[in-house]
Coordinates of C-alpha atoms and ligand atoms in Angstrom, one line a residue:
X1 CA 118.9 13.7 -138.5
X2 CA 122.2 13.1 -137.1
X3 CA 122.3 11.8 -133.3
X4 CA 124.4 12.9 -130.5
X5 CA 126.1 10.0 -128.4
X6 CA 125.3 11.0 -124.9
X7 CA 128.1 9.9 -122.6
X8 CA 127.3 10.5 -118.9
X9 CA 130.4 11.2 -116.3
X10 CA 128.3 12.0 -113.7
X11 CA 129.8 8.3 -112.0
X12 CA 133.3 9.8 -112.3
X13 CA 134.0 13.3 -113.4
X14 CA 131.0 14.0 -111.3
X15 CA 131.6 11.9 -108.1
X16 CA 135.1 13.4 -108.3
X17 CA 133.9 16.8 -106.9
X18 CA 134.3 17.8 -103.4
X19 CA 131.1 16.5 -101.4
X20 CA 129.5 14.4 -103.9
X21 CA 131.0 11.2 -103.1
X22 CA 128.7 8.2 -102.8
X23 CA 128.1 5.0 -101.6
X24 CA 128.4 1.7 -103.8
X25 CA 124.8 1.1 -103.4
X26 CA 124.1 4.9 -104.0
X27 CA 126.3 4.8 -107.2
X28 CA 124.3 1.4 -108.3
X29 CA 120.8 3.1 -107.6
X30 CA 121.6 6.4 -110.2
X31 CA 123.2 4.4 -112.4
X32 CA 120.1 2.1 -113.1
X33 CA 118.0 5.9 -113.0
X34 CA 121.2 6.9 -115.8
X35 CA 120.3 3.6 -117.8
X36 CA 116.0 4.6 -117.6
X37 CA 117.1 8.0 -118.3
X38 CA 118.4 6.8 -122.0
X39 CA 122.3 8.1 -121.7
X40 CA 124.1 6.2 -124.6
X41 CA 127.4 5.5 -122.6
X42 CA 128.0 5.6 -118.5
X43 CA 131.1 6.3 -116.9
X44 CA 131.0 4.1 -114.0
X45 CA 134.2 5.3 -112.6
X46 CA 138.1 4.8 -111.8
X47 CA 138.9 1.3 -111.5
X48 CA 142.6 2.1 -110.3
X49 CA 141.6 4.6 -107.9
X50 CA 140.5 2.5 -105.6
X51 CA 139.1 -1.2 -104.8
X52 CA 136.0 0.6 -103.7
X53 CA 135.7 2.3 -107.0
X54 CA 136.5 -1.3 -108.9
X55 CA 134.2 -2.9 -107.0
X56 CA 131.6 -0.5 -107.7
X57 CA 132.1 -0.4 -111.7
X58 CA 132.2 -4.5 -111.3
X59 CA 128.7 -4.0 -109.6
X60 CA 127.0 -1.4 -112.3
X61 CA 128.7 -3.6 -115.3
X62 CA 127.1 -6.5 -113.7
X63 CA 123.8 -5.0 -113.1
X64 CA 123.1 -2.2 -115.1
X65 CA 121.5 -3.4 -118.8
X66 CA 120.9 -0.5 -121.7
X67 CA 123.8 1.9 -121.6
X68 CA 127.5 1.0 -122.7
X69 CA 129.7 0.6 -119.6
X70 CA 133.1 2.7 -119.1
X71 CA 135.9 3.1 -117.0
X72 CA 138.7 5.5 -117.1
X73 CA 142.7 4.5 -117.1
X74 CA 145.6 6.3 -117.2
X75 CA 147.6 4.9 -119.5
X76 CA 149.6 2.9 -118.0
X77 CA 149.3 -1.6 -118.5
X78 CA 147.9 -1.2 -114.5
X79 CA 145.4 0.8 -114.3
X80 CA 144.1 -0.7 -118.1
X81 CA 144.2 -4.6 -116.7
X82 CA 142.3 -3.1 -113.5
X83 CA 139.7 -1.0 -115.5
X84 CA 139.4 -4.1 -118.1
X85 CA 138.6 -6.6 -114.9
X86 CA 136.2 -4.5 -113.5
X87 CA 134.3 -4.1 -116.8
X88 CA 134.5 -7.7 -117.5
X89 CA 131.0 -8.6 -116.7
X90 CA 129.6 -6.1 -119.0
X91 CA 127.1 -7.2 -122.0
X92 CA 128.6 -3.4 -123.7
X93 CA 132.0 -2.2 -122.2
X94 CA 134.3 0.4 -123.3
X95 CA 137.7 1.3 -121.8
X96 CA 138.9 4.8 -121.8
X97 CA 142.6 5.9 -121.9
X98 CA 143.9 9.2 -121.2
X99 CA 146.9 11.1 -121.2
X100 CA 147.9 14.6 -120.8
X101 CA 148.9 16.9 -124.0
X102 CA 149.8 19.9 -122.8
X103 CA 153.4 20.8 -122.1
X104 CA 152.6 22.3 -119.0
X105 CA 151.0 18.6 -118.0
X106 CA 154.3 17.0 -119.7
X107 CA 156.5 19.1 -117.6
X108 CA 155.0 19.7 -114.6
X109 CA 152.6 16.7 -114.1
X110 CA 153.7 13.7 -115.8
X111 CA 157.7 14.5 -116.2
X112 CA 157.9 13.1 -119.9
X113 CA 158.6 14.4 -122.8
X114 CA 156.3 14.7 -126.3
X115 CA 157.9 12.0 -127.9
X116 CA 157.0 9.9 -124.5
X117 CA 153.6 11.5 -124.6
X118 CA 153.2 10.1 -127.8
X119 CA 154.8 6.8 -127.4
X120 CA 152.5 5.6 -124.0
X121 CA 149.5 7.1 -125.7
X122 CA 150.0 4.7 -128.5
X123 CA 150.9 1.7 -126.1
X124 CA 147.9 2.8 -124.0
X125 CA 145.4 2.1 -126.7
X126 CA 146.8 -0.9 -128.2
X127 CA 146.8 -2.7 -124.7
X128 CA 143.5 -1.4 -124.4
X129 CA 142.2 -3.1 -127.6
X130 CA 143.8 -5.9 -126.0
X131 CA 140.6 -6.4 -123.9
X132 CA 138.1 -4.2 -125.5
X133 CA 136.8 -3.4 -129.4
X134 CA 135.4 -0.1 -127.7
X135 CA 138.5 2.0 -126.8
X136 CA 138.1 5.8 -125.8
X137 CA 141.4 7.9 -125.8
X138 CA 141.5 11.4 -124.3
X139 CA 143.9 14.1 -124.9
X140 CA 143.8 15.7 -121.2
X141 CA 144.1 19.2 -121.4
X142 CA 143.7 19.4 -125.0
X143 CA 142.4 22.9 -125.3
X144 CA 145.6 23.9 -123.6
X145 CA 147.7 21.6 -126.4
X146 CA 150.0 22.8 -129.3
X147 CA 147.4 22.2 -132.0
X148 CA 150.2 20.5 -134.0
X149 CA 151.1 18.3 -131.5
X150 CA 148.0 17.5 -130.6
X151 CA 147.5 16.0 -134.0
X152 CA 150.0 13.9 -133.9
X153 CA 148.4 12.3 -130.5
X154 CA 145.0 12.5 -132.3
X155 CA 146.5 10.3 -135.2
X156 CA 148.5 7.7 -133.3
X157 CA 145.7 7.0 -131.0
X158 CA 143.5 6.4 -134.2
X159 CA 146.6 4.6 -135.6
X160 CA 146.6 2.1 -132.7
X161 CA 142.7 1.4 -132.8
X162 CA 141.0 4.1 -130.5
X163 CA 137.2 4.6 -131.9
X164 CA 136.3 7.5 -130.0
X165 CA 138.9 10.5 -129.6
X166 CA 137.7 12.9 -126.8
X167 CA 139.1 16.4 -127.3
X168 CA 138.1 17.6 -122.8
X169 CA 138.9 21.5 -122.1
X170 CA 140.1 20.1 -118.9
X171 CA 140.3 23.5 -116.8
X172 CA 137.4 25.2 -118.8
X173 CA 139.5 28.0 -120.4
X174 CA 138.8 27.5 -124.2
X175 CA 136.2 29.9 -125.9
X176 CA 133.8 28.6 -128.4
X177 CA 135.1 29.8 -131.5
X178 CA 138.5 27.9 -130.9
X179 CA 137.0 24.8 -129.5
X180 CA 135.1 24.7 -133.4
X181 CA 138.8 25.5 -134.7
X182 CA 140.1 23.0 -132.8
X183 CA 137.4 20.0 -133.9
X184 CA 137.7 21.1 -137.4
X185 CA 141.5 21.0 -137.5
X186 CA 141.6 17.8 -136.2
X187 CA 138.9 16.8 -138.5
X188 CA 141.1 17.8 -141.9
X189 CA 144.1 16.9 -141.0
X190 CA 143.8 13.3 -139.7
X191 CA 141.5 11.5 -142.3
X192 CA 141.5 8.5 -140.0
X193 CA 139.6 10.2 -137.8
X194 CA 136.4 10.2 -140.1
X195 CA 136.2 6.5 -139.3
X196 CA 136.0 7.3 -135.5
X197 CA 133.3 9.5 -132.9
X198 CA 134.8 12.8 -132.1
X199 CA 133.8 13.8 -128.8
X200 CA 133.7 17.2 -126.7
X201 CA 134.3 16.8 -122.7
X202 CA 133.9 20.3 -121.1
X203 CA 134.5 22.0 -117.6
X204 CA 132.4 25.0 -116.4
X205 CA 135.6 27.4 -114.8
X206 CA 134.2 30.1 -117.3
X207 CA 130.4 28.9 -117.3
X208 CA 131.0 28.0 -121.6
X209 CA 131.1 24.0 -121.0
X210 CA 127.3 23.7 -122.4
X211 CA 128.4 26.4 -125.1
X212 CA 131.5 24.8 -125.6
X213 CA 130.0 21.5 -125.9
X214 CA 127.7 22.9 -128.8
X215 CA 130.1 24.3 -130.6
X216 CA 132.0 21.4 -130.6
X217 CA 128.9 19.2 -132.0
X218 CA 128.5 22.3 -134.6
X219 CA 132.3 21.6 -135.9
X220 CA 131.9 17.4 -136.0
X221 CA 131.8 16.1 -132.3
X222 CA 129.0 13.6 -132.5
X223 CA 129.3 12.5 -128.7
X224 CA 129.4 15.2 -125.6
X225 CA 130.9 14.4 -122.1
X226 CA 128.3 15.4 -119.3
X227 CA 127.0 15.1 -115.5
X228 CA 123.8 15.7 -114.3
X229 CA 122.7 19.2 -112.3
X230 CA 126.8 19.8 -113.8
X231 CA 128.3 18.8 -110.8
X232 CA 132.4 18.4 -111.4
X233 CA 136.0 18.9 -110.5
X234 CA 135.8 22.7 -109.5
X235 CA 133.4 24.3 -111.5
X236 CA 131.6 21.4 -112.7
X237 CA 131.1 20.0 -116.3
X238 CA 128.8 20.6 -119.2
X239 CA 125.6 19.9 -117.5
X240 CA 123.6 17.4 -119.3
X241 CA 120.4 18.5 -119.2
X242 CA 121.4 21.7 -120.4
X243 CA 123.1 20.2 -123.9
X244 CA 119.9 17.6 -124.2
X245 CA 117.4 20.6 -123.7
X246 CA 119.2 23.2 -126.2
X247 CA 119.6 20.0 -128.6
X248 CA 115.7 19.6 -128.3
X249 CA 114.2 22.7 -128.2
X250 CA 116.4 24.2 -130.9
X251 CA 116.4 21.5 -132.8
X252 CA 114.8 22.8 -135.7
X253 CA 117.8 25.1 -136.1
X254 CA 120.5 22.7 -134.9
X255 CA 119.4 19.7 -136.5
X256 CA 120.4 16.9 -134.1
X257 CA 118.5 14.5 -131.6
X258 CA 119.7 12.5 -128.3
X259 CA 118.3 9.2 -127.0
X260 CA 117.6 10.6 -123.9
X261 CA 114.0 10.2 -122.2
X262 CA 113.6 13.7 -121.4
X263 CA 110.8 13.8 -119.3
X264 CA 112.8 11.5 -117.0
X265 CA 114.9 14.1 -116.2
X266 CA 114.3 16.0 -113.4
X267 CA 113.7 12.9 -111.2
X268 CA 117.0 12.1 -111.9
X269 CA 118.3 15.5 -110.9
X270 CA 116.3 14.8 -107.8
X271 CA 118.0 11.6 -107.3
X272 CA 121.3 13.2 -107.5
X273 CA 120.7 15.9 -105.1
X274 CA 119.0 13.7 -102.9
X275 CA 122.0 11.3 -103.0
X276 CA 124.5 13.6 -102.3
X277 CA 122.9 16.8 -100.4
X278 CA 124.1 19.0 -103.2
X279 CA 121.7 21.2 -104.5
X280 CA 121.5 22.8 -107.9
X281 CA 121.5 26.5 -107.6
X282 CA 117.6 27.7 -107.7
X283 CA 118.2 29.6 -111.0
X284 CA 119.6 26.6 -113.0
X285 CA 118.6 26.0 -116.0
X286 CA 116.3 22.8 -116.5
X287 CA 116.6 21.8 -112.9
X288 CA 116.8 24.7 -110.6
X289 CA 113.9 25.8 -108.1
X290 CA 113.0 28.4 -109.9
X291 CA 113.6 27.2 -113.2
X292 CA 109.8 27.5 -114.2
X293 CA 109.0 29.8 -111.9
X294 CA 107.3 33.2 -113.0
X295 CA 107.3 35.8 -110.5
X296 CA 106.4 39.0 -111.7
X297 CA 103.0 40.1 -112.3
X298 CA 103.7 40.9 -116.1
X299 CA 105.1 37.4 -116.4
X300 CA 102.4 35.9 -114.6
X301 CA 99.9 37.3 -116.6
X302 CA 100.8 36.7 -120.3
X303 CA 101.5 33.0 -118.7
X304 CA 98.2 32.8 -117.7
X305 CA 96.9 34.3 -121.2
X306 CA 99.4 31.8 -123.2
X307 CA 102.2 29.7 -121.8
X308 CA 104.5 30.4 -125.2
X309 CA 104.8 34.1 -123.8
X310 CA 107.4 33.3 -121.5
X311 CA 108.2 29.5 -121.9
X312 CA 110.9 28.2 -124.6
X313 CA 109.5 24.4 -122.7
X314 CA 107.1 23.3 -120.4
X315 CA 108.1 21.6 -117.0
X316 CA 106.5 18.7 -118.3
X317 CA 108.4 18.0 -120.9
X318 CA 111.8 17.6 -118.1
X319 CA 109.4 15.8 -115.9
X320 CA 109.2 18.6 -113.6
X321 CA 106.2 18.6 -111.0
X322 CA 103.6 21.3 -110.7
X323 CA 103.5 23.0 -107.0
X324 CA 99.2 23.1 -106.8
X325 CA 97.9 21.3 -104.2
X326 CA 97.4 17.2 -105.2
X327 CA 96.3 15.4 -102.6
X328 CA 95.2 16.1 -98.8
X329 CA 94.4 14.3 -95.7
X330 CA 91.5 11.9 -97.0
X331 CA 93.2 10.9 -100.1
X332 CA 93.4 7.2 -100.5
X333 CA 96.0 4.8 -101.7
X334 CA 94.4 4.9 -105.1
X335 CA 94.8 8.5 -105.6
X336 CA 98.4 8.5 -104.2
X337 CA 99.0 5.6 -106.7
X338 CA 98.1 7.7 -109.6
X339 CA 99.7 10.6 -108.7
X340 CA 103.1 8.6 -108.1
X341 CA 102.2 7.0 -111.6
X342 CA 101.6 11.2 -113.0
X343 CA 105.3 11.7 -111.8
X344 CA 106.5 8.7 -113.6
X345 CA 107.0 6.2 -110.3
X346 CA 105.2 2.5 -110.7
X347 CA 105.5 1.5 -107.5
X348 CA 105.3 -2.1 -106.3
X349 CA 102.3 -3.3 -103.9
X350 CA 104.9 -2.9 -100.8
X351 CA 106.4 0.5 -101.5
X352 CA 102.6 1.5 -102.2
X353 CA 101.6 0.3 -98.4
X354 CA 104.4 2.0 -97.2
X355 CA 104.4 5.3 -99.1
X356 CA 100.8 5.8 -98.1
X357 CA 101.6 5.4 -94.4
X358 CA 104.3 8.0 -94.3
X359 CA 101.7 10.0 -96.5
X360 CA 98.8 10.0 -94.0
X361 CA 101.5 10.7 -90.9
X362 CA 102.4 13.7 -93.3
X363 CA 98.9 14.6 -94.3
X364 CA 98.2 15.0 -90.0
X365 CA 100.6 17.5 -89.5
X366 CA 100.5 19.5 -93.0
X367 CA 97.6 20.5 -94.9
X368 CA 98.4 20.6 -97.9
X369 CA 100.9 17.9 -99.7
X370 CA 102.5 18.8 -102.5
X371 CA 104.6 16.6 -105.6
X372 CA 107.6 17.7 -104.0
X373 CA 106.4 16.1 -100.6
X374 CA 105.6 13.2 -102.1
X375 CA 108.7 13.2 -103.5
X376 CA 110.3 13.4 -100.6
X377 CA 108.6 11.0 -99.0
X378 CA 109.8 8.7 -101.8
X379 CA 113.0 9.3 -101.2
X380 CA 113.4 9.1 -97.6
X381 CA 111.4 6.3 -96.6
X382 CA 110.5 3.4 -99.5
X383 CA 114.0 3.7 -101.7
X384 CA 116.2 4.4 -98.9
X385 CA 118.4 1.4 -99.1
X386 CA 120.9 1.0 -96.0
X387 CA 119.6 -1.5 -93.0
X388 CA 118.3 0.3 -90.2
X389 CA 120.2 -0.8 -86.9
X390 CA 119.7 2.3 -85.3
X391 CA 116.2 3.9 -85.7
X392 CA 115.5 6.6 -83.7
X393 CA 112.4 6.2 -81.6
X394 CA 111.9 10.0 -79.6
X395 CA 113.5 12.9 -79.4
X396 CA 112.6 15.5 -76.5
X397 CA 113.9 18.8 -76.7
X398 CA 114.1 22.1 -75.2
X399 CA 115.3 25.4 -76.6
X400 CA 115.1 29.2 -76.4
X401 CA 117.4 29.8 -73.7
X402 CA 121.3 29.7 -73.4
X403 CA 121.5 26.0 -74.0
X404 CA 119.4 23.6 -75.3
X405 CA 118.7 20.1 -73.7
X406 CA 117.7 17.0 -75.7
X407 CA 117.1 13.6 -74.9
X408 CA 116.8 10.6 -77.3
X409 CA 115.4 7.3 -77.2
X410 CA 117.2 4.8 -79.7
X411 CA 116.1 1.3 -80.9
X412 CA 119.6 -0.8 -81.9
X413 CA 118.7 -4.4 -82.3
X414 CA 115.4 -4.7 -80.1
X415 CA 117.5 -2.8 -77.1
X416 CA 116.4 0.8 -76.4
X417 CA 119.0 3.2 -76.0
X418 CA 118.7 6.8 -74.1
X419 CA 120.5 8.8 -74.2
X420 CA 120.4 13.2 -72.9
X421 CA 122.8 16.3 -73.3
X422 CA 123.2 19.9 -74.1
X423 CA 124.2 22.2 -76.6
X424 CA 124.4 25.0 -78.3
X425 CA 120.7 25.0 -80.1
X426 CA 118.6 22.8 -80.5
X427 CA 120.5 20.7 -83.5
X428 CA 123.7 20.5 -81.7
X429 CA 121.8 19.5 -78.4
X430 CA 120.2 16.5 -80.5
X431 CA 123.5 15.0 -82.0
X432 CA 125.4 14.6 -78.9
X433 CA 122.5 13.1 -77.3
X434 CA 122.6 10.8 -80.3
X435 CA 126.6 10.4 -80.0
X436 CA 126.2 9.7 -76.1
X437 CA 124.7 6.1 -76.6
X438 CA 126.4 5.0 -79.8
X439 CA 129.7 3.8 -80.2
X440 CA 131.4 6.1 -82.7
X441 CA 133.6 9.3 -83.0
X442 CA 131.5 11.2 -85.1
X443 CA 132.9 14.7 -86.5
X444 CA 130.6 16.5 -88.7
X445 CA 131.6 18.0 -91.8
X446 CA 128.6 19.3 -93.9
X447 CA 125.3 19.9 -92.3
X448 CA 122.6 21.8 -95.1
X449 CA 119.0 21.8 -94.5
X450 CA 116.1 22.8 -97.2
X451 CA 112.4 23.3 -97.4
X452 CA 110.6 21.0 -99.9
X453 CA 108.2 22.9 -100.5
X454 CA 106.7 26.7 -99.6
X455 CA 105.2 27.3 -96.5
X456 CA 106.1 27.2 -92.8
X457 CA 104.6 23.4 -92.5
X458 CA 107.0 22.2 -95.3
X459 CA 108.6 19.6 -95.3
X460 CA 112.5 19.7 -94.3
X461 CA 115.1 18.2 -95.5
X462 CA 118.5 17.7 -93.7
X463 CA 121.8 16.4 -96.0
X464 CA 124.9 15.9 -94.0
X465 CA 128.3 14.7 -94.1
X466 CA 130.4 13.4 -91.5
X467 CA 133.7 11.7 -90.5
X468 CA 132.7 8.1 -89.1
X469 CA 135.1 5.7 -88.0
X470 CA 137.8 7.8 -90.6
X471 CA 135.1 7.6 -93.4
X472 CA 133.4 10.2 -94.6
X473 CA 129.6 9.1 -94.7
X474 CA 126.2 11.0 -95.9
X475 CA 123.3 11.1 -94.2
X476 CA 119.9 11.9 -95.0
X477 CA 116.4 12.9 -92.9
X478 CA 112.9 14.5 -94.2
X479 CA 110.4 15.7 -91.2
X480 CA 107.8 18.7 -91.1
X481 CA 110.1 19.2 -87.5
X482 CA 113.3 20.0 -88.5
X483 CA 115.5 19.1 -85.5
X484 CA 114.2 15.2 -85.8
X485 CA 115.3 15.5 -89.6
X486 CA 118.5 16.6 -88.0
X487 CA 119.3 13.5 -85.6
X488 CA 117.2 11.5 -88.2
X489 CA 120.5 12.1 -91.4
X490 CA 122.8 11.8 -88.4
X491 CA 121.5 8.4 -87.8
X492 CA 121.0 7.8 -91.6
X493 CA 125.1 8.2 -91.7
X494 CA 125.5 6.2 -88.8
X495 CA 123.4 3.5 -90.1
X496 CA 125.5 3.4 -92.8
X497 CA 129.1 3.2 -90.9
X498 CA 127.7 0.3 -89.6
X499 CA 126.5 -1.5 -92.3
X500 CA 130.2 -0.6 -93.8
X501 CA 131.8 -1.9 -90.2
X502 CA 129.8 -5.5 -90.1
X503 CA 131.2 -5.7 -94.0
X504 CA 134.8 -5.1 -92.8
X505 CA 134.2 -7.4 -90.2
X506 CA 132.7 -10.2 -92.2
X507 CA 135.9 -10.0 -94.7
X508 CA 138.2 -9.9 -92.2
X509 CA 136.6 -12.9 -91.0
X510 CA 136.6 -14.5 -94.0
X511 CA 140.6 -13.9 -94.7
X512 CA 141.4 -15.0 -91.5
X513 CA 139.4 -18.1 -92.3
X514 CA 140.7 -18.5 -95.6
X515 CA 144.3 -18.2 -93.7
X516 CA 143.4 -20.7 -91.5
X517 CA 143.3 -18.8 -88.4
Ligands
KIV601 O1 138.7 16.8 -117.8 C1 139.3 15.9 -118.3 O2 140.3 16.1 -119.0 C2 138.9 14.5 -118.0 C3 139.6 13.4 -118.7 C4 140.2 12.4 -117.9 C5 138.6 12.8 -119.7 O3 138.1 14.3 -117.1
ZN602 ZN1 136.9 16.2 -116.8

């Protein structure tokens, strides 16, 4: 049975969207969850972008064992030596060139003709062999291309050494049917091209970039461009649990299989989410709320009679948790242990101790503690990975009427910090009490809040983004009270504008040392 190359963008395409950014350490953390999750290659990001970005690919190459590293260039000799340098630590690297193809890209984009399209393409790969055996080229905007000219692209890229040639559907707009006549063209009419991995790379703006992606792996594409949960540039991209899924459960019929650890999954969609306080619609596939939800009585019942009657797969094979009750107030660190290990978390002697103290705070105020709780709990408290300077101690507050009042009580380096004020609600009265004792101009940008679980004691959880210090910062909070998980992300972000200010500071330091000064 043929396999399917997954190659995961999520790093790049992915982190490219509006309100997904993350963190250096955040990026590190899902690429090593990318790498347990099985994908074949991992995107790591856009070296040239910027010295952030490098850095961080530097980091995942250096870190991050199992998947084949990537980053992307244009192509131009820059932005190839900078992708090539950050890569360099990497046991399995791969460098991937693009260029646009279309002549609206040529004209209105890039301001070159074909015969300069084709002529830097060329040049692009060669340098790029330069550094790398593995080179990727892309044909941006392919779908859009002359087929014809296309070809010729296709065939000096392959000319010049490229082993993968990704054909993306940039802006979404191709429809299966021409995305299969597209692969096969290509397939006839540059013979080179048997020697190299054809590849689909798909965007959502029409919601066909999982169909798209199959009908590319129907007409020859033997590697498929994804992101997790689909997130993307607009619309998104082929999600990848949605092409690993259909690959798996219609696999008798389709006749292909990935190397991806399915049941890892949905923890991994978690992560995501988690990471970046973007939430996959409840009704997608795989991954969304309701995704194994049965609601109506009808359903319910032939469910309860036979699982097959409504189920093309079972949550557990994604790794998806069960919502019945699993643990309550006089559980012990044994059962919590196993039911971490049941979700597919080994968790080290420490996280254990602390896992089960935020449990049994959790277990006072709620009843009944679900997987999701647990996994929340997870989340927000042992793998959250930024130093706490500021940890918020109290928070008082008073609502109902006109204006709210809330006072805090802030720990910052054994000092205790307190700090009151008003606002409109209760939320708004907590951050600018929180603002009032710290020193930085804080403007909020994203603020959503979620229940865990069902039930008015769930569990809470507040994901926002906000301007620090002219950065843009996420922050994260869990609590049964959801006005605490408020301040609580709000301090999360702050917590993390400092860690980023003492960096600044230290290499500041270090250059003026290095100067002399
Ligand atoms: O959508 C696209 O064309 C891309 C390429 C740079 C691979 O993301
Ligand atoms: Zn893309």
């Amino acid at each position: 049975m043929d396999r399917i190359t997954i190659f995961d963008t999520t790093l790049r395409d992915g982190e490219q969207s509006p309100g997904c950014s993350m963190t250096a350490p955040e990026k590190l953390r899902l690429a090593h969850e990318l790498a347990e999750l099985g994908v074949d290659v991992l995107e790591a990001g856009f070296a040239a972008s910027s010295q952030e970005d490098a850095e961080s690919i530097l980091t995942i190459a250096r870190e991050v064992k199992g998947p084949r590293i990537t980053a992307l260039a244009r192509s131009t000799r820059g932005d190839i030596e900078r992708a090539a340098a950050s890569l360099e630590p990497a046991s399995k690297a791969r460098i991937h060139v693009f260029i646009a193809t279309s002549d609206i890209h040529l004209a209105r984009k890039l301001n070159i003709t074909r015969e300069q399209c084709l002529e830097q393409a060329a040049e692009a790969v060669q340098i790029a062999r330069g550094y790398a055996d593995d080179v990727e080229f892309s044909a941006e905007d392919a779908m859009r291309s002359d087929l014809d000219f296309l070809t010729e692209v296709v065939r000096v890229a392959v000319a010049a050494g490229a082993k993968t040639i990704n054909i993306p559907d940039t802006v979404g707009y191709a429809l299966p049917h021409e995305i299969e006549h597209t692969f096969r063209t290509l397939a006839t009419r540059v013979p080179g091209l048997s020697q190299c991995v054809l590849s689909a790379h798909c965007h959502d703006d029409l919601g066909l970039a999982v169909a798209n992606s199959l009908a590319a792996v129907e007409a020859g594409a033997r590697q498929v461009e994804c992101t997790i949960n689909g997130i993307g540039e607009r619309a998104g991209n082929a999600s990848l649990e949605e092409i690993v899924m259909a690959l798996q459960v219609r696999r008798e019929s389709l006749g292909y299989q990935t190397g991806i650890h399915t049941e890892r999954i949905y923890r991994t969609s978690r992560l995501l989410s988690y990471l970046t306080g973007i939430e996959p619609q409840p009704n997608k596939a795989i991954v969304g709320r309701n995704a194994f939800a049965h609601e109506a009585g009808i359903h319910q019942h032939g469910v309860i009679n036979d699982r097959r009657t409504y189920e093309i797969m079972t949550p557990e094979m994604v790794g998806a948790p069960g919502t019945e009750l699993v643990l309550g107030k006089h559980s012990g660190r044994h059962g919590l242990e196993q039911r971490y290990e049941a979700l597919g978390y080994t968790l080290t002697p420490e996280q254990l101790k602390r896992v089960t103290s935020d449990f049994k705070a959790l277990a006072d105020r709620k009843k009944t503690v679900l997987d999701e709780d647990l996994l929340s709990i997870l989340h927000h408290g042992v793998m959250e990975d930024v130093t706490e300077l500021y940890h918020l101690e109290a928070l008082d507050v008073h609502c109902g009427g006109d204006v709210s009042d809330a006072t805090v009580e802030i720990t910052a380096a054994g000092k205790r910090l307190r700090g009151s004020a008003k606002g409109d609600g209760p939320i708004a009265a907590a951050f600018a009490a929180v603002e009032t004792v710290l020193d930085y101009r804080i403007v909020l940008e994203r603020f959503t809040i979620r229940a865990a679980t069902p039930g008015q004691d769930a569990v809470g959880e507040v994901a926002i983004e906000a301007r620090i210090d002219g950065h843009t910062f996420t922050g994260r909070g869990a609590h049964t009270d959801v006005v605490r998980a408020s301040a609580e992300a709000l301090l999360h972000a702050v917590n993390k504008a400092a860690a980023a200010r003492s960096l600044e500071e230290s290499h500041l330091a270090a250059t003026s040392d290095s100067w002399g000064v």
